[in-house]
Tab-separated table of C-alpha atoms in Angstrom:
chain	number	residue	atom	x	y	z
A	1	MET	CA	0.000	0.000	0.000
A	2	SER	CA	1.530	3.279	-1.001
A	3	GLN	CA	2.138	6.021	1.453
A	4	TYR	CA	-0.281	8.924	1.489
A	5	TYR	CA	0.366	12.434	2.629
A	6	GLU	CA	-0.568	13.315	6.174
A	7	HIS	CA	-0.876	17.060	5.748
A	8	TYR	CA	-4.617	16.834	5.236
A	9	ARG	CA	-4.882	15.992	8.915
A	10	LYS	CA	-4.457	19.673	9.609
A	11	SER	CA	-7.672	20.577	7.876
A	12	SER	CA	-10.861	21.239	9.811
A	13	ILE	CA	-12.133	17.771	9.203
A	14	GLY	CA	-8.806	16.210	10.085
A	15	LEU	CA	-8.578	18.110	13.344
A	16	ALA	CA	-12.144	17.194	14.193
A	17	LEU	CA	-11.322	13.551	13.618
A	18	ILE	CA	-8.282	13.790	15.843
A	19	ASP	CA	-10.303	15.457	18.582
A	20	SER	CA	-12.877	12.691	18.435
A	21	LEU	CA	-10.240	9.993	18.539
A	22	ASP	CA	-8.636	11.730	21.504
A	23	VAL	CA	-11.897	11.649	23.402
A	24	LEU	CA	-12.356	7.991	22.598
A	25	ILE	CA	-8.868	7.132	23.756
A	26	GLN	CA	-9.197	9.039	26.991
A	27	SER	CA	-12.439	7.306	27.787
A	28	GLY	CA	-10.750	4.012	27.066
A	29	HIS	CA	-12.949	2.948	24.198
A	30	ILE	CA	-10.151	2.516	21.713
A	31	ASN	CA	-6.414	2.164	21.976
A	32	PRO	CA	-3.901	4.494	20.366
A	33	GLN	CA	-2.912	1.880	17.821
A	34	LEU	CA	-6.391	1.746	16.429
A	35	ALA	CA	-6.501	5.508	16.304
A	36	MET	CA	-3.320	5.531	14.218
A	37	ARG	CA	-4.934	3.082	11.849
A	38	VAL	CA	-7.969	5.321	11.599
A	39	LEU	CA	-5.812	8.298	10.755
A	40	ALA	CA	-3.946	6.327	8.126
A	41	GLN	CA	-7.266	5.374	6.615
A	42	PHE	CA	-8.272	9.019	6.731
A	43	ASP	CA	-5.196	9.932	4.736
A	44	THR	CA	-6.099	7.422	2.073
A	45	SER	CA	-9.763	8.353	1.928
A	46	ILE	CA	-9.281	12.094	1.799
A	47	ALA	CA	-6.745	11.781	-0.982
A	48	GLU	CA	-9.069	9.579	-2.976
A	49	ALA	CA	-12.049	11.823	-2.365
A	50	LEU	CA	-10.208	14.983	-3.336
A	51	SER	CA	-8.851	13.579	-6.534
A	52	ASN	CA	-11.891	11.664	-7.683
A	53	ARG	CA	-14.932	13.429	-6.347
A	54	VAL	CA	-14.112	17.111	-6.304
A	55	ARG	CA	-14.431	18.858	-9.585
A	56	SER	CA	-14.256	22.563	-8.812
A	57	ARG	CA	-11.495	24.848	-9.924
A	58	ALA	CA	-10.071	27.980	-8.405
A	59	THR	CA	-7.666	30.727	-9.218
A	60	PHE	CA	-6.043	33.171	-6.912
A	61	ARG	CA	-3.676	36.069	-6.889
A	62	ALA	CA	-1.757	37.439	-3.969
A	63	ARG	CA	1.427	39.011	-2.799
A	64	LEU	CA	4.034	36.523	-1.814
A	65	ASP	CA	5.519	37.227	1.588
A	66	ASN	CA	7.443	34.084	2.185
A	67	TYR	CA	8.296	30.916	0.316
A	68	ARG	CA	10.028	27.735	1.276
A	69	SER	CA	10.719	24.441	-0.414
A	70	LEU	CA	12.036	21.533	1.560
A	71	ASP	CA	11.802	17.804	0.837
A	72	ASP	CA	9.436	18.398	-2.058
A	73	VAL	CA	7.076	20.416	0.098
A	74	TRP	CA	6.369	23.975	-0.879
A	75	THR	CA	5.191	26.386	1.781
A	76	PHE	CA	4.008	29.853	0.850
A	77	VAL	CA	2.773	32.670	2.994
A	78	LEU	CA	0.620	35.034	0.999
A	79	SER	CA	-0.794	38.358	1.989
A	80	SER	CA	-3.989	39.914	0.702
A	81	PRO	CA	-4.983	36.988	-1.457
A	82	THR	CA	-8.116	36.946	-3.564
A	83	PHE	CA	-9.550	33.576	-4.361
A	84	ARG	CA	-11.892	33.114	-7.267
A	85	PHE	CA	-14.139	30.100	-7.448
A	86	GLU	CA	-17.045	29.460	-9.719
A	87	ASN	CA	-18.991	32.687	-9.089
A	88	ASP	CA	-17.478	33.257	-5.699
A	89	ASN	CA	-14.778	35.646	-4.614
A	90	VAL	CA	-13.073	35.388	-1.288
A	91	THR	CA	-10.411	37.602	0.184
A	92	ALA	CA	-8.344	37.332	3.301
A	93	ASP	CA	-5.487	39.059	5.049
A	94	LYS	CA	-3.033	36.266	5.070
A	95	VAL	CA	-3.001	32.697	3.948
A	96	LYS	CA	-0.521	29.887	4.262
A	97	ILE	CA	-0.236	27.281	1.556
A	98	VAL	CA	1.282	23.886	2.220
A	99	ALA	CA	1.678	21.907	-0.973
A	100	CYS	CA	3.216	18.477	-1.313
A	101	LYS	CA	4.500	17.122	-4.576
A	102	ALA	CA	1.671	15.696	-6.619
A	103	LYS	CA	1.701	11.958	-6.838
A	104	VAL	CA	1.482	10.329	-10.231
A	105	PRO	CA	-1.415	7.879	-10.138
A	106	GLY	CA	-0.289	4.305	-9.818
A	107	GLU	CA	2.991	5.187	-8.202
A	108	ALA	CA	3.979	4.850	-4.533
B	1	SER	CA	15.556	-13.419	37.226
B	2	LYS	CA	12.317	-11.591	36.843
B	3	ILE	CA	14.163	-8.833	35.102
B	4	ASN	CA	15.828	-11.259	32.757
B	5	GLN	CA	12.462	-12.777	32.139
B	6	ALA	CA	11.169	-9.412	31.200
B	7	ARG	CA	14.081	-8.704	28.942
B	8	ALA	CA	14.187	-11.956	27.041
B	9	PRO	CA	10.765	-12.060	25.403
B	10	VAL	CA	10.687	-8.453	24.419
B	11	PHE	CA	13.865	-8.385	22.458
B	12	GLN	CA	12.151	-9.243	19.198
B	13	ALA	CA	9.622	-6.505	19.086
B	14	PRO	CA	11.584	-3.472	20.173
B	15	GLU	CA	14.483	-4.204	17.914
B	16	ALA	CA	12.458	-3.114	14.980
B	17	ALA	CA	11.519	-0.029	16.917
B	18	ALA	CA	15.005	0.619	18.154
B	19	GLY	CA	16.016	1.066	14.577
B	20	THR	CA	13.386	3.668	13.972
B	21	ASP	CA	14.029	5.933	16.815
B	22	ASN	CA	17.153	5.339	18.768
B	23	TYR	CA	17.134	8.917	19.738
B	24	ALA	CA	13.964	8.608	21.731
B	25	PHE	CA	15.228	5.522	23.505
B	26	GLU	CA	18.427	7.245	24.449
B	27	GLU	CA	16.275	9.776	26.083
B	28	ASN	CA	14.451	7.118	28.036
B	29	ALA	CA	17.712	5.740	29.303
B	30	TYR	CA	18.874	9.131	30.375
B	31	ASP	CA	15.625	9.847	32.145
B	32	GLN	CA	15.548	6.562	33.898
B	33	ALA	CA	19.165	6.794	35.011
B	34	GLY	CA	18.448	10.177	36.459
B	35	ALA	CA	15.139	9.465	38.060
B	36	ALA	CA	15.501	5.949	39.468
B	37	SER	CA	16.030	6.176	43.166
B	38	THR	CA	14.646	3.047	44.786
B	39	PRO	CA	16.541	-0.234	44.987
B	40	THR	CA	14.337	-2.210	42.616
B	41	ALA	CA	14.463	0.477	40.030
B	42	THR	CA	18.187	0.747	40.449
B	43	ALA	CA	18.619	-2.953	39.917
B	44	ALA	CA	16.569	-2.768	36.751
B	45	SER	CA	18.322	0.292	35.478
B	46	THR	CA	21.812	-0.942	36.173
B	47	THR	CA	21.004	-4.119	34.359
B	48	ALA	CA	19.632	-2.026	31.567
B	49	ALA	CA	22.488	0.416	31.626
B	50	SER	CA	25.144	-2.229	31.562
B	51	SER	CA	24.001	-3.581	28.208
B	52	THR	CA	24.278	-1.637	24.999
B	53	THR	CA	22.188	1.438	24.734
B	54	ALA	CA	19.491	0.448	22.321
B	55	PRO	CA	18.508	-2.955	23.683
B	56	GLY	CA	18.956	-1.721	27.209
B	57	SER	CA	16.672	1.193	26.586
B	58	ALA	CA	14.292	-1.027	24.709
B	59	SER	CA	14.103	-3.348	27.658
B	60	SER	CA	13.589	-0.500	30.025
B	61	ALA	CA	10.904	0.858	27.755
B	62	ALA	CA	9.498	-2.638	27.512
B	63	SER	CA	9.538	-2.997	31.252
B	64	THR	CA	7.112	-0.144	31.353
B	65	ALA	CA	4.616	-2.368	29.670
B	66	THR	CA	5.573	-5.504	31.536
B	67	THR	CA	5.571	-3.984	34.936
B	68	ALA	CA	3.487	-6.820	36.218
B	69	ALA	CA	6.361	-9.164	35.478
B	70	SER	CA	9.269	-7.128	36.652
B	71	GLY	CA	7.676	-5.047	39.335
B	72	SER	CA	9.558	-1.943	38.307
B	73	SER	CA	8.293	0.983	36.423
B	74	THR	CA	9.869	3.600	34.332
B	75	PHE	CA	8.675	7.021	33.850
B	76	VAL	CA	9.664	9.601	31.404
B	77	ALA	CA	10.323	12.929	32.999
B	78	PRO	CA	9.461	16.070	31.101
B	79	THR	CA	11.716	16.419	28.128
B	80	PRO	CA	12.829	19.990	28.280
B	81	PRO	CA	16.018	19.756	26.226
B	82	GLN	CA	14.332	18.826	22.997
B	83	PRO	CA	11.279	20.902	22.468
B	84	VAL	CA	11.604	20.340	18.732
B	85	THR	CA	11.868	16.597	18.501
B	86	TYR	CA	9.465	16.435	21.361
B	87	ASN	CA	6.984	17.985	19.071
B	88	TYR	CA	7.688	15.765	16.177
B	89	ARG	CA	9.212	12.425	16.740
B	90	VAL	CA	9.564	11.381	20.311
B	91	GLU	CA	5.957	10.726	21.046
B	92	GLN	CA	5.034	8.822	17.970
B	93	ALA	CA	7.528	6.002	18.080
B	94	PRO	CA	7.434	5.212	21.796
B	95	ALA	CA	3.681	5.260	21.883
B	96	ALA	CA	3.320	2.906	18.986
B	97	THR	CA	6.077	0.647	20.252
B	98	LEU	CA	4.824	0.501	23.780
B	99	ALA	CA	1.415	-0.535	22.583
B	100	ASN	CA	3.015	-3.159	20.356
B	101	VAL	CA	5.219	-4.454	23.100
B	102	ALA	CA	2.346	-4.650	25.498
B	103	SER	CA	0.338	-6.730	23.132
B	104	THR	CA	3.146	-9.138	22.356
B	105	THR	CA	4.496	-9.701	25.823
B	106	LEU	CA	1.259	-10.177	27.697
B	107	PRO	CA	-0.594	-12.885	25.856
B	108	GLY	CA	-4.172	-13.355	26.806
B	109	ASP	CA	-4.504	-9.736	27.708
B	110	SER	CA	-6.624	-8.966	24.717
B	111	SER	CA	-8.676	-5.969	25.595
B	112	ALA	CA	-7.256	-2.604	26.365
B	113	VAL	CA	-10.446	-1.404	27.940
B	114	GLY	CA	-10.262	-1.201	31.677
B	115	ARG	CA	-6.505	-1.465	31.806
B	116	PRO	CA	-4.572	1.543	32.888
B	117	ALA	CA	-4.395	3.615	29.786
B	118	GLN	CA	-1.077	3.991	28.074
B	119	HIS	CA	-0.262	7.635	28.080
B	120	VAL	CA	0.925	9.221	24.909
B	121	PRO	CA	2.544	12.591	25.210
B	122	PRO	CA	0.989	15.282	23.174
B	123	ARG	CA	2.479	15.847	19.867
B	124	SER	CA	1.977	18.070	16.897
B	125	THR	CA	2.880	17.367	13.293
B	126	ALA	CA	6.068	18.720	11.909
B	127	GLY	CA	5.907	22.394	11.250
B	128	SER	CA	2.548	22.681	12.809
B	129	ASN	CA	1.653	24.119	16.087
B	130	ALA	CA	-1.908	23.005	16.283
B	131	ASN	CA	-3.122	23.015	19.826
B	132	SER	CA	-2.441	19.779	21.568
B	133	SER	CA	-4.683	18.038	24.010
B	134	THR	CA	-4.552	18.527	27.702
B	135	ARG	CA	-1.300	17.852	29.320
B	136	ASN	CA	-0.778	14.567	31.072
B	137	SER	CA	-3.377	12.927	28.859
B	138	ILE	CA	-3.214	11.012	25.638
B	139	SER	CA	-3.473	12.720	22.338
B	140	LEU	CA	-2.676	11.829	18.786
B	141	PRO	CA	-0.163	13.095	16.341
B	142	GLY	CA	-1.455	16.258	14.878
B	143	GLY	CA	-3.043	17.405	18.024
B	144	GLY	CA	-6.585	18.541	18.207
B	145	ARG	CA	-8.281	21.821	17.852
B	146	GLU	CA	-9.062	22.136	21.490
B	147	GLY	CA	-6.003	23.067	23.385
B	148	SER	CA	-5.257	22.543	26.991
B	149	ASP	CA	-7.042	25.771	27.671
B	150	ASP	CA	-10.398	24.369	26.816
B	151	GLU	CA	-10.419	21.140	28.696
B	152	ASP	CA	-10.273	20.539	32.348
B	153	ASN	CA	-8.407	17.479	33.486
B	154	SER	CA	-10.984	16.641	36.047
B	155	ASP	CA	-13.752	16.290	33.487
B	156	ILE	CA	-12.196	13.280	31.855
B	157	PRO	CA	-12.819	9.915	33.459
B	158	GLN	CA	-9.450	8.460	34.260
B	159	ASN	CA	-9.199	4.734	34.625
B	160	ASP	CA	-5.673	4.660	35.913
B	161	GLY	CA	-6.346	6.462	39.140
B	162	ALA	CA	-4.225	9.480	38.358
B	163	ALA	CA	-5.308	12.371	40.487
B	164	ASP	CA	-3.563	15.193	38.761
B	165	ALA	CA	-6.372	17.666	38.723
B	166	GLY	CA	-4.662	20.021	41.062
B	167	MET	CA	-1.182	19.692	39.672
B	168	ASP	CA	0.230	22.481	37.693
B	169	PHE	CA	3.210	20.946	36.019
B	170	GLU	CA	4.251	24.007	34.202
B	171	THR	CA	5.030	25.992	37.300
B	172	MET	CA	6.362	23.347	39.622
B	173	THR	CA	9.970	23.552	40.583
B	174	ARG	CA	12.264	20.659	40.100
B	175	GLU	CA	12.122	19.692	43.754
B	176	GLU	CA	8.360	19.640	43.760
B	177	MET	CA	8.364	17.589	40.652
B	178	ASP	CA	10.853	15.139	42.116
B	179	MET	CA	8.684	14.688	45.154
B	180	TYR	CA	5.636	14.248	43.007
B	181	LEU	CA	7.364	11.617	40.934
B	182	GLU	CA	8.505	9.749	44.014
B	183	LYS	CA	5.022	9.812	45.401
B	184	ARG	CA	3.610	8.448	42.145
B	185	TYR	CA	6.300	5.816	42.033
B	186	GLU	CA	5.519	4.617	45.532
B	187	GLU	CA	1.855	4.435	44.683
B	188	ALA	CA	2.755	2.387	41.702
B	189	GLN	CA	4.805	0.004	43.756
B	190	LYS	CA	1.723	-0.765	45.791
B	191	VAL	CA	-0.519	-1.188	42.829
B	192	GLY	CA	2.072	-3.204	41.009
B	193	GLU	CA	1.558	-1.743	37.606
B	194	MET	CA	1.906	1.788	36.469
B	195	SER	CA	2.950	3.726	33.526
B	196	PHE	CA	2.629	7.426	33.177
B	197	THR	CA	4.201	10.247	31.374
B	198	LEU	CA	4.638	13.825	32.372
B	199	THR	CA	4.823	16.226	29.563
B	200	LEU	CA	4.131	19.785	28.959
B	201	SER	CA	1.634	20.700	26.328
B	202	ASP	CA	3.087	22.248	23.223
B	203	ARG	CA	1.957	25.713	24.103
B	204	ALA	CA	3.165	25.435	27.646
B	205	ALA	CA	6.480	24.065	26.482
B	206	ARG	CA	7.005	26.943	24.125
B	207	LYS	CA	5.901	29.428	26.717
B	208	ALA	CA	8.090	27.879	29.363
B	209	ARG	CA	11.020	27.839	27.030
B	210	ARG	CA	10.550	31.493	26.297
B	211	GLU	CA	10.283	32.380	29.906
B	212	GLY	CA	13.425	30.495	30.708
B	213	VAL	CA	11.668	28.074	33.016
B	214	LEU	CA	12.698	25.087	31.004
B	215	GLU	CA	16.309	26.145	31.146
B	216	GLU	CA	16.093	25.887	34.878
B	217	LEU	CA	14.542	22.467	34.665
B	218	THR	CA	17.159	21.362	32.184
B	219	MET	CA	20.050	22.415	34.351
B	220	GLY	CA	18.683	20.730	37.419
B	221	GLY	CA	17.380	17.618	35.806
B	222	GLN	CA	20.489	16.244	34.140
B	223	LEU	CA	21.885	13.975	36.758
B	224	ASP	CA	23.987	11.918	34.425
B	225	GLY	CA	25.802	14.915	33.103
B	226	GLU	CA	25.055	13.988	29.554
B	227	GLU	CA	24.467	16.966	27.378
B	228	ASP	CA	21.585	16.220	25.131
B	229	GLU	CA	21.165	17.770	21.773
B	230	ASP	CA	21.131	21.436	20.936
B	231	ASP	CA	18.602	23.501	22.679
B	232	ASP	CA	19.308	26.995	21.557
B	233	THR	CA	20.073	26.540	17.957
B	234	GLY	CA	17.890	23.605	17.033
B	235	LEU	CA	15.443	23.757	14.215
B	236	GLY	CA	12.429	25.769	15.043
B	237	SER	CA	14.019	27.407	18.049
B	238	ASP	CA	13.232	30.963	18.937
B	239	LEU	CA	16.393	32.102	17.240
B	240	ASP	CA	14.984	31.385	13.810
B	241	ASP	CA	14.225	34.597	12.112
B	242	SER	CA	10.646	35.267	11.198
B	243	ASP	CA	9.696	31.815	12.341
B	244	GLY	CA	6.745	33.437	13.992
B	245	ASP	CA	5.467	34.284	10.551
B	246	MET	CA	5.129	30.718	9.568
B	247	ASP	CA	3.943	29.392	12.856
B	248	GLU	CA	0.491	30.821	13.306
B	249	GLU	CA	-2.127	28.432	12.087
B	250	SER	CA	-5.285	29.741	13.581
B	251	ASP	CA	-5.981	31.491	10.314
B	252	ASN	CA	-6.350	30.689	6.692
B	253	ILE	CA	-4.561	27.713	5.293
B	254	VAL	CA	-4.564	25.758	2.083
B	255	LEU	CA	-3.513	22.110	2.095
B	256	CYS	CA	-2.945	20.729	-1.361
B	257	GLN	CA	-0.505	19.193	-3.799
B	258	TYR	CA	1.478	21.042	-6.419
B	259	ASP	CA	1.956	20.098	-10.039
B	260	LYS	CA	4.287	22.894	-10.941
B	261	VAL	CA	5.834	25.866	-9.246
B	262	SER	CA	7.715	28.339	-11.387
B	263	ARG	CA	9.057	31.822	-11.184
B	264	THR	CA	10.156	34.539	-13.545
B	265	LYS	CA	11.959	37.364	-11.859
B	266	SER	CA	9.581	38.120	-9.046
B	267	LYS	CA	6.464	36.607	-10.577
B	268	TRP	CA	5.558	33.229	-9.205
B	269	LYS	CA	3.131	30.866	-10.829
B	270	CYS	CA	1.913	27.621	-9.414
B	271	VAL	CA	-0.440	24.913	-10.484
B	272	LEU	CA	-2.069	23.192	-7.537
B	273	LYS	CA	-4.474	20.356	-7.203
B	274	ASP	CA	-6.607	18.430	-4.726
B	275	GLY	CA	-6.784	21.071	-2.093
B	276	ILE	CA	-8.681	21.880	1.057
B	277	MET	CA	-8.839	25.532	1.991
B	278	LEU	CA	-9.833	27.017	5.294
B	279	ILE	CA	-10.414	30.691	4.738
B	280	ASN	CA	-12.206	33.075	7.049
B	281	GLY	CA	-13.610	30.103	8.877
B	282	ARG	CA	-15.063	28.394	5.834
B	283	ASP	CA	-13.882	25.297	4.062
B	284	TYR	CA	-13.451	25.182	0.314
B	285	LEU	CA	-12.293	22.363	-1.905
B	286	PHE	CA	-10.722	22.439	-5.303
B	287	HIS	CA	-9.578	19.905	-7.805
B	288	LYS	CA	-7.251	22.294	-9.612
B	289	ALA	CA	-6.077	25.809	-8.837
B	290	ASN	CA	-3.812	28.331	-10.445
B	291	GLY	CA	-1.957	30.910	-8.454
B	292	ASP	CA	-0.090	34.023	-9.478
B	293	PHE	CA	1.983	35.723	-6.878
B	294	GLU	CA	4.136	38.747	-6.820
B	295	TRP	CA	7.021	38.527	-4.490
């Protein structure tokens, strides 16, 4: 089984999952090993869902404050970005982008 | 003989783990050598210390899980010298290995429910400073959204009898902490089986480091004289310039994969895909995105 990225665990849904697993562990309903398995499964499922089930596109422009590339992971810190979705514009003060190298399908 | 008994069966499992994270096990050995004060613990630790570092530490870590067999317990004192690896690596390997070791060395003990819970020190993913769970309680890699500020220790049902509601680990002095550890150890001797971990939550660790409290703990706590790794100049230390810029995560973030990142003079272009965005409190998803930045 190929390795999937774990950075999606930092999303809202990932953090919510971790919180729930924490509560379950503290109450003794599951053990930490099982929780690790669940998170690994989360990594797989979120990657599959994002690549196969999401179809929307976006564009954005911003000022680049900070950039970093290490171990095939790009990290950008943008200021005053504007995001454009299908008939939706969103702006923010600051945004951080964490991007891992895209995996070629069928490769580990 | 009991100690040898404990050591022999567990050599298979931790060897795989010893390869993964020798660093963490070194730490365990150091902590145990410093903290062990009673005769039984000394016997176990000298036996452990006399062998080579990795297996010795593995057996001492294993003895945590097999305390019923050996009658000794190990405890990991707060790890002030490595706030960085503490955040990233130390917790993950020992937690996984301890659980593994427990399951292999105590056959017939199938269910984890009702047993004293194995404590896993809080941990956050590399580069992230997401709030970790309450101190002195188990949490997973990645931490959770609710930090130690939101939860009260006393609200959580604790099966292992720990009564830490009133303890404020962050502000205790070393002497108080030593006395607390001795008290816990004696309790454990009576019960016969105990395993617990004292750690500071991520936030508290960073705060304590900034306020110089951890320095004090570090100086006092190193009984074996061994200087552990860098503290001041490690990755992610406070000396990094503009590290504060990259650290805040309570705001907007985009987690995705990149197809191409390119730059011409000061114009950056990137092609991203499969992303989750959290912006202004709302979640957005995209399959493909194009970005143009001006640096």
